[in-house]
mmCIF file of C-alpha atoms in Angstrom:
data_model
loop_
_atom_site.group_PDB
_atom_site.id
_atom_site.type_symbol
_atom_site.label_atom_id
_atom_site.label_comp_id
_atom_site.label_asym_id
_atom_site.label_seq_id
_atom_site.Cartn_x
_atom_site.Cartn_y
_atom_site.Cartn_z
ATOM 1 C CA MET E 1 37.964 -29.499 -22.622
ATOM 2 C CA THR E 2 34.832 -27.643 -21.496
ATOM 3 C CA ASP E 3 33.499 -27.575 -18.001
ATOM 4 C CA ALA E 4 30.114 -29.197 -18.503
ATOM 5 C CA VAL E 5 27.539 -28.478 -15.847
ATOM 6 C CA ASP E 6 25.642 -31.506 -14.638
ATOM 7 C CA PRO E 7 22.067 -30.824 -15.828
ATOM 8 C CA ASN E 8 20.634 -32.433 -12.679
ATOM 9 C CA VAL E 9 22.667 -30.120 -10.463
ATOM 10 C CA GLU E 10 21.639 -27.113 -12.556
ATOM 11 C CA LEU E 11 17.993 -28.206 -12.408
ATOM 12 C CA LEU E 12 18.149 -28.422 -8.611
ATOM 13 C CA ARG E 13 19.766 -24.967 -8.434
ATOM 14 C CA LEU E 14 17.112 -23.429 -10.661
ATOM 15 C CA ARG E 15 14.278 -25.112 -8.757
ATOM 16 C CA ALA E 16 15.672 -23.876 -5.444
ATOM 17 C CA SER E 17 15.668 -20.360 -6.860
ATOM 18 C CA ILE E 18 12.063 -20.778 -8.028
ATOM 19 C CA ASP E 19 11.054 -22.079 -4.590
ATOM 20 C CA ASN E 20 12.611 -19.025 -2.925
ATOM 21 C CA ILE E 21 10.805 -16.690 -5.311
ATOM 22 C CA ASP E 22 7.502 -18.505 -4.697
ATOM 23 C CA ALA E 23 7.965 -18.129 -0.935
ATOM 24 C CA ALA E 24 8.665 -14.418 -1.327
ATOM 25 C CA LEU E 25 5.560 -14.004 -3.504
ATOM 26 C CA ILE E 26 3.370 -15.712 -0.896
ATOM 27 C CA PHE E 27 4.656 -13.456 1.868
ATOM 28 C CA LEU E 28 4.209 -10.372 -0.323
ATOM 29 C CA LEU E 29 0.647 -11.416 -1.170
ATOM 30 C CA ALA E 30 -0.082 -11.911 2.526
ATOM 31 C CA GLU E 31 1.233 -8.413 3.229
ATOM 32 C CA ARG E 32 -0.863 -7.029 0.388
ATOM 33 C CA PHE E 33 -4.005 -8.692 1.719
ATOM 34 C CA ARG E 34 -3.344 -7.333 5.219
ATOM 35 C CA ALA E 35 -3.284 -3.842 3.707
ATOM 36 C CA THR E 36 -6.406 -4.415 1.621
ATOM 37 C CA GLN E 37 -8.219 -5.796 4.679
ATOM 38 C CA GLN E 38 -7.549 -2.480 6.408
ATOM 39 C CA VAL E 39 -8.942 -0.708 3.352
ATOM 40 C CA GLY E 40 -12.003 -2.968 3.522
ATOM 41 C CA GLN E 41 -12.591 -2.151 7.179
ATOM 42 C CA LEU E 42 -12.272 1.561 6.476
ATOM 43 C CA LYS E 43 -14.693 1.305 3.564
ATOM 44 C CA ALA E 44 -17.158 -0.698 5.658
ATOM 45 C CA GLU E 45 -17.003 1.777 8.563
ATOM 46 C CA HIS E 46 -17.751 4.663 6.218
ATOM 47 C CA ARG E 47 -20.225 2.797 4.006
ATOM 48 C CA MET E 48 -18.035 3.186 0.945
ATOM 49 C CA PRO E 49 -18.445 0.837 -2.047
ATOM 50 C CA ALA E 50 -16.414 -2.380 -1.964
ATOM 51 C CA SER E 51 -14.964 -1.733 -5.407
ATOM 52 C CA ASP E 52 -13.502 1.358 -7.025
ATOM 53 C CA PRO E 53 -13.582 0.857 -10.808
ATOM 54 C CA ARG E 54 -11.610 4.050 -11.515
ATOM 55 C CA ARG E 55 -8.794 2.995 -9.166
ATOM 56 C CA GLU E 56 -8.811 -0.505 -10.656
ATOM 57 C CA GLU E 57 -8.527 0.922 -14.173
ATOM 58 C CA GLN E 58 -5.581 3.093 -13.109
ATOM 59 C CA GLN E 59 -3.907 0.118 -11.456
ATOM 60 C CA VAL E 60 -4.337 -2.058 -14.545
ATOM 61 C CA ALA E 61 -2.665 0.603 -16.688
ATOM 62 C CA ARG E 62 0.147 1.029 -14.152
ATOM 63 C CA LEU E 63 0.744 -2.703 -13.787
ATOM 64 C CA ARG E 64 0.671 -3.290 -17.536
ATOM 65 C CA ALA E 65 3.368 -0.626 -17.940
ATOM 66 C CA LEU E 66 5.436 -2.175 -15.141
ATOM 67 C CA ALA E 67 5.048 -5.593 -16.743
ATOM 68 C CA GLU E 68 6.303 -4.285 -20.074
ATOM 69 C CA GLU E 69 9.279 -2.695 -18.323
ATOM 70 C CA ALA E 70 10.002 -6.006 -16.566
ATOM 71 C CA HIS E 71 9.619 -8.003 -19.807
ATOM 72 C CA LEU E 72 6.535 -9.765 -18.446
ATOM 73 C CA ASP E 73 3.430 -10.288 -20.560
ATOM 74 C CA PRO E 74 1.100 -7.345 -19.742
ATOM 75 C CA GLU E 75 -1.918 -9.595 -20.362
ATOM 76 C CA PHE E 76 -0.667 -11.947 -17.664
ATOM 77 C CA ALA E 77 -0.117 -9.035 -15.265
ATOM 78 C CA GLU E 78 -3.663 -7.838 -15.884
ATOM 79 C CA LYS E 79 -5.123 -11.321 -15.371
ATOM 80 C CA TRP E 80 -3.183 -11.649 -12.115
ATOM 81 C CA PHE E 81 -4.417 -8.251 -10.938
ATOM 82 C CA ASN E 82 -8.029 -9.037 -11.824
ATOM 83 C CA PHE E 83 -7.784 -12.320 -9.919
ATOM 84 C CA VAL E 84 -6.404 -10.587 -6.831
ATOM 85 C CA VAL E 85 -8.914 -7.717 -7.024
ATOM 86 C CA ALA E 86 -11.830 -10.160 -7.222
ATOM 87 C CA GLU E 87 -10.654 -11.676 -3.929
ATOM 88 C CA VAL E 88 -10.148 -8.245 -2.365
ATOM 89 C CA ILE E 89 -13.659 -7.156 -3.380
ATOM 90 C CA ARG E 90 -15.044 -10.366 -1.881
ATOM 91 C CA HIS E 91 -13.302 -9.529 1.400
ATOM 92 C CA HIS E 92 -14.556 -5.934 1.293
ATOM 93 C CA THR E 93 -18.107 -7.078 0.618
ATOM 94 C CA GLU E 94 -17.943 -9.514 3.532
ATOM 95 C CA ALA E 95 -16.606 -6.743 5.806
ATOM 96 C CA ALA E 96 -19.480 -4.461 4.793
ATOM 97 C CA GLU E 97 -22.077 -7.193 5.295
ATOM 98 C CA SER E 98 -20.735 -8.059 8.730
ATOM 99 C CA ARG E 99 -21.327 -4.490 9.985
#
């Protein structure tokens, strides 16, 4: 006789885990944006460009390598990074324009 796991119980357990991970991701993104807002203020104060293509290129390469190591699709990691960077650049541009 095998101990069968109730699929509904297992589904609830897995979903609870996903919910916890999602919450952690949101808080980590908030922390990341607090840091990038400080970068944006610094750039605005010193009239530096909102974007840094060389840094972004380095970050893409670094994140793609991390994704491979974590068994995550590197294309997905790059898309995520590009999405986040677009928002960061928008914030930096707004900071510069408000000065």
